[in-house]
């Protein structure tokens, strides 16, 4: 069981998806427990895999027992161990959270299939993360993408349909670009297994350098669309705003970061650190500029939003900049911060979307004024939101600070101190829009009737508080994520 | 140069198809036409993959039992089958995306009464303004 | 055996002190429906904490102690404590005045029937915990954490009244303090780590071995000055008068005990233990601090002249007095530095008296304006007597402790040949007299407008507290030893005093 865990982590949610889709027609009430069990298994399994990766370095699983360049390997090192655990745990918590929300927001006949789509979505992102084969990665990317389009379109408002459509168009262009890039990579090296491509790349660079460059360009642009890297982010605000609350939660906490992971994987494992620093440093500089711009532009838009979901969506546009900046700087410290941010952002954005979902459930609308009185009527929810907001701003003893610290150190170490200004400006702007929320939560006029009149159901509360607690744990016991992230960063860069 | 283009005409077609597809997606306002553009783009990718699997004078990649090769196939190379297999998957993906897209368009048509992008945006804006008032 | 006990106290003491103050929080929360027990708990913890700090002081030898790690956040970021003279100076001041402040709060809050008193006492305990943590932090990161925590936990105190004015004042408080520290102090922190290699304070400055260029190091220093908003250097001072909307015990806490003193304390840490006197002298960038402090002293005093609201006038006085401390520290002349550091303790005792008096006047007569104070000295002789003592301290007249620190300041400035600084000190002394003495004169020599003459003092806890701090101000004039020795210890360790 332990040896085949990498396969089971992906297969179990997939089979559960089929099960819920089929059985859900007749036993609708069982869809949620099945989904919960499947994601719980994935979460436990992925943590176990991460544990093994920490101790053994690399966990390798060969599909069907085929040797590596022939068959599809599942290969987990520290980097995707971190992302895998993030995706699986977020999925589990989201499914735990979503029971009441789905009852409210999805029409009854569609609820079982909704869970099926959620499980397929999880399968897709787990697959992207775990696989060591580039074409397999593309297939999982499409599974994840198609289910995302569906999730967005399942919202109650008709705007969701069009948001889903726009997401579909841009997402498909992105995925197709990735596919073209993979084709060029295959053309140049004749292989699809990541480690095998990496080994053959130096030869390919001598014979067909332009094919390799083309491949890198297509993959980078394709993934930049998928991770909503400014200025390719236009699909994201609409998608997160109009999706059902549970889908927003799930997507915001996982989707774009997994695309960012894929970029790390391609840039540093497949193409290699030497390639991105010595052969194409301009590309990394360009990405650095985009990441820095994203860090400021995202919050700048977020400040002006009154719809909480849209505000958080723009916030995500900014936060992905933190994840990408570490890659663009190609520096161990900065990359440690960025990799740790996979967890930190999942925790803070997860908590925030969970709270907004509760507000929607209880008050019917994600308008910022509906936060008023949350502190009095739903103190636990409000506390989780506060901690998450502090983490997003980057206050010490929260996860966000740790990210910013290592990123800042990286900018100074690489002699790009100017970027420090972007990090700080981004923090200040984040403080502004989060403050707008917290002020309504805690210091609303007591004469006004609170929009949220009671605490969330226990399933929601447990999940929300877990997200919130994670923000604190990753800030106070930050050595847990940071030690792993720093080892992952140094392994990617080939340092020791 | 010309010779290069002519000998690699399939790649030239691939690039041309890709551009046509992208143009259709970006420039057309009709949601269905955008999907047609997306399909053209995907077809371009199929062509690209098939092209890279092409081996000069290659034939069908079938493993014959020892000594049973038909005459004329003794010393002939075979085509790389892998890209073809990959494209089977990509075609399935393309069909699924198209299916989801068309389903969405049907729902959009029902909700908005139109499949023109600018009219949909206008309707949303109108509703936002009414919502504010 | 005695030595082992002493080292146990200095090792575990700081963490215990922070823990003790934090322990008060659940205790106060549990006793929320029993006001008497709740306040007894506050007072008890305050007293215990002071005894603990006193024990640490007694056990602390002259030498260096080893940092004790409380917990590791990551390999780079550690919260750790260490006992040293500068920290003790701040900790002793804060912990002692906290007792009196708590006593005063009890009288004030009850007489005023303030709402949400439990929240008030909880935040009070939390802020003193943060102050203790800041005082004993052994590295810059740890100090930064407690510095920020202090801002956050004092916010509910400032907004206490929850009126629109209180909200506006509290917002300015938060925006200034958090904004400045994110915008300026945080990058300085990162740069110290990147160019100095460590966050650990060093007696001669942790940056002394840095290979960074003079320009970069100067930039770091200026960033610190801009970022430490709690020191209220102009032009980043306006949060302080804005925060005057808070109840008076909070103003006392902000202006005398915890917040502003944490600001000047942090600047002192940066001067002595991040840069070091020698490096700053070589860079010459300390003159920025000197000029800023001189400018602030004169300007704040001039503004104070025009204030009719008593608390606002006190606030501007605080801004000026804080800059005395910064001026002394920034001159880099040993005597001036001793004077500046000693002023942390001396000014605290005097300024807290002034705020206690302002609060007592408010409680007893509901008067807030200077122009309303005619003849109040005959109705509240104890309060106004204490007020007069503190006024003398602000000007720097005997028999008050502030004469001692000012004397050192003047001597240091003369020694360093800073004519401008001397002139500023003279002018500001005159200005201090000009905006404080009329209040005393009004109180005692002008007839009361409503003709009432009977005694009408504030509740006894208030009177006891303000008398105690006034006596302390006088007592420290005759026995300035503890404070001066600690200040000398800091300067000597930095290689200053001959």
Coordinates of N, CA and C in Angstrom, one line a residue, chain B residues 31-93:
Chain B
X31 N -19.8 33.9 -29.8 CA -19.2 32.8 -28.9 C -19.0 31.5 -29.7
X32 N -19.9 31.2 -30.6 CA -19.7 29.9 -31.3 C -18.5 30.0 -32.3
X33 N -18.3 31.2 -32.9 CA -17.2 31.3 -33.8 C -15.9 31.3 -33.0
X34 N -15.9 31.7 -31.8 CA -14.7 31.6 -31.0 C -14.3 30.2 -30.8
X35 N -15.4 29.4 -30.6 CA -15.1 27.9 -30.4 C -14.6 27.3 -31.6
X36 N -15.1 27.7 -32.8 CA -14.6 27.2 -34.0 C -13.1 27.6 -34.1
X37 N -12.8 28.8 -33.8 CA -11.4 29.2 -33.8 C -10.5 28.3 -32.9
X38 N -11.1 28.0 -31.7 CA -10.3 27.2 -30.8 C -10.1 25.8 -31.4
X39 N -11.1 25.3 -32.1 CA -10.9 24.0 -32.8 C -9.9 24.0 -33.8
X40 N -9.8 25.2 -34.6 CA -8.8 25.3 -35.6 C -7.4 25.3 -35.0
X41 N -7.3 26.0 -33.8 CA -6.0 26.1 -33.1 C -5.6 24.7 -32.7
X42 N -6.6 23.9 -32.2 CA -6.2 22.5 -31.7 C -5.8 21.7 -32.9
X43 N -6.6 21.8 -34.0 CA -6.2 21.0 -35.2 C -4.8 21.3 -35.6
X44 N -4.4 22.6 -35.5 CA -3.0 23.0 -35.9 C -2.0 22.2 -35.1
X45 N -2.4 22.0 -33.8 CA -1.5 21.3 -32.9 C -1.4 19.8 -33.3
X46 N -2.6 19.3 -33.7 CA -2.6 17.9 -34.1 C -1.6 17.7 -35.3
X47 N -1.7 18.6 -36.2 CA -0.9 18.5 -37.4 C 0.6 18.6 -37.1
X48 N 0.9 19.5 -36.1 CA 2.3 19.7 -35.7 C 2.8 18.4 -35.1
X49 N 2.0 17.8 -34.2 CA 2.5 16.5 -33.6 C 2.7 15.4 -34.7
X50 N 1.7 15.3 -35.6 CA 1.8 14.3 -36.6 C 3.1 14.5 -37.4
X51 N 3.4 15.8 -37.7 CA 4.5 16.1 -38.5 C 5.8 15.7 -37.8
X52 N 5.9 15.9 -36.5 CA 7.2 15.5 -35.8 C 7.3 14.0 -35.7
X53 N 6.2 13.3 -35.9 CA 6.3 11.8 -35.8 C 6.7 11.2 -37.2
X54 N 6.7 12.1 -38.2 CA 7.0 11.6 -39.6 C 8.5 11.2 -39.7
X55 N 8.7 10.0 -40.2 CA 10.0 9.6 -40.5 C 10.2 9.4 -42.0
X56 N 11.3 9.8 -42.6 CA 11.5 9.8 -44.0 C 11.3 8.3 -44.5
X57 N 10.4 8.2 -45.5 CA 10.1 6.9 -46.1 C 9.6 5.9 -45.1
X58 N 9.1 6.4 -44.0 CA 8.6 5.5 -42.9 C 7.3 4.8 -43.3
X59 N 7.1 3.7 -42.6 CA 5.8 2.9 -42.9 C 5.1 2.7 -41.6
X60 N 4.1 1.8 -41.7 CA 3.2 1.6 -40.6 C 4.0 0.9 -39.4
X61 N 3.9 1.5 -38.2 CA 4.6 0.9 -37.1 C 3.9 -0.3 -36.5
X62 N 4.1 -1.4 -37.2 CA 3.5 -2.7 -36.7 C 4.7 -3.7 -36.5
X63 N 4.6 -4.3 -35.3 CA 5.7 -5.3 -35.0 C 5.2 -6.7 -35.6
X64 N 6.0 -7.1 -36.6 CA 5.7 -8.4 -37.2 C 6.3 -9.5 -36.4
X65 N 5.7 -10.7 -36.4 CA 6.3 -11.9 -35.8 C 7.6 -12.2 -36.7
X66 N 8.6 -12.7 -36.0 CA 9.9 -12.9 -36.7 C 9.7 -13.7 -38.0
X67 N 10.4 -13.2 -39.0 CA 10.3 -13.9 -40.3 C 9.1 -13.8 -41.1
X68 N 8.1 -13.0 -40.6 CA 6.8 -12.9 -41.3 C 6.6 -11.6 -41.9
X69 N 7.7 -10.8 -42.0 CA 7.5 -9.5 -42.6 C 7.1 -9.6 -44.1
X70 N 6.1 -8.9 -44.5 CA 5.7 -9.0 -45.9 C 6.9 -8.5 -46.8
X71 N 6.9 -9.0 -48.0 CA 8.0 -8.5 -48.9 C 7.9 -7.0 -49.1
X72 N 9.0 -6.4 -49.3 CA 9.1 -4.9 -49.5 C 9.2 -4.2 -48.2
X73 N 9.0 -4.8 -47.0 CA 9.0 -4.1 -45.8 C 10.3 -4.5 -44.9
X74 N 11.3 -5.2 -45.6 CA 12.4 -5.8 -44.8 C 13.2 -4.7 -44.1
X75 N 13.7 -3.7 -44.9 CA 14.6 -2.8 -44.3 C 14.1 -1.4 -44.3
X76 N 12.8 -1.3 -44.1 CA 12.1 0.0 -44.2 C 11.9 0.5 -42.7
X77 N 12.3 1.8 -42.5 CA 12.0 2.3 -41.1 C 10.5 2.5 -40.9
X78 N 10.1 2.6 -39.7 CA 8.6 2.9 -39.5 C 8.4 4.3 -38.8
X79 N 7.2 4.8 -39.0 CA 6.9 6.1 -38.4 C 7.0 6.0 -36.9
X80 N 7.2 7.2 -36.3 CA 7.2 7.2 -34.8 C 5.7 7.2 -34.4
X81 N 5.3 6.2 -33.7 CA 3.8 6.1 -33.4 C 3.5 7.0 -32.2
X82 N 4.4 7.4 -31.4 CA 4.1 8.0 -30.1 C 3.3 9.3 -30.3
X83 N 3.7 10.2 -31.2 CA 2.9 11.5 -31.3 C 1.5 11.2 -31.8
X84 N 1.3 10.1 -32.6 CA -0.1 9.8 -33.0 C -0.9 9.4 -31.8
X85 N -0.3 8.6 -30.9 CA -1.0 8.2 -29.7 C -1.3 9.4 -28.8
X86 N -0.3 10.3 -28.7 CA -0.6 11.5 -27.9 C -1.7 12.2 -28.5
X87 N -1.8 12.3 -29.8 CA -2.9 13.1 -30.4 C -4.3 12.5 -30.2
X88 N -4.3 11.1 -30.0 CA -5.6 10.5 -29.7 C -6.1 11.1 -28.4
X89 N -5.2 11.3 -27.5 CA -5.6 11.9 -26.2 C -6.0 13.3 -26.4
X90 N -5.2 14.1 -27.2 CA -5.5 15.5 -27.4 C -6.8 15.7 -28.1
X91 N -7.1 14.8 -29.0 CA -8.4 14.9 -29.7 C -9.5 14.7 -28.7
X92 N -9.4 13.8 -27.8 CA -10.4 13.5 -26.8 C -10.6 14.8 -26.0
X93 N -9.4 15.4 -25.6 CA -9.5 16.6 -24.8 C -10.2 17.7 -25.5

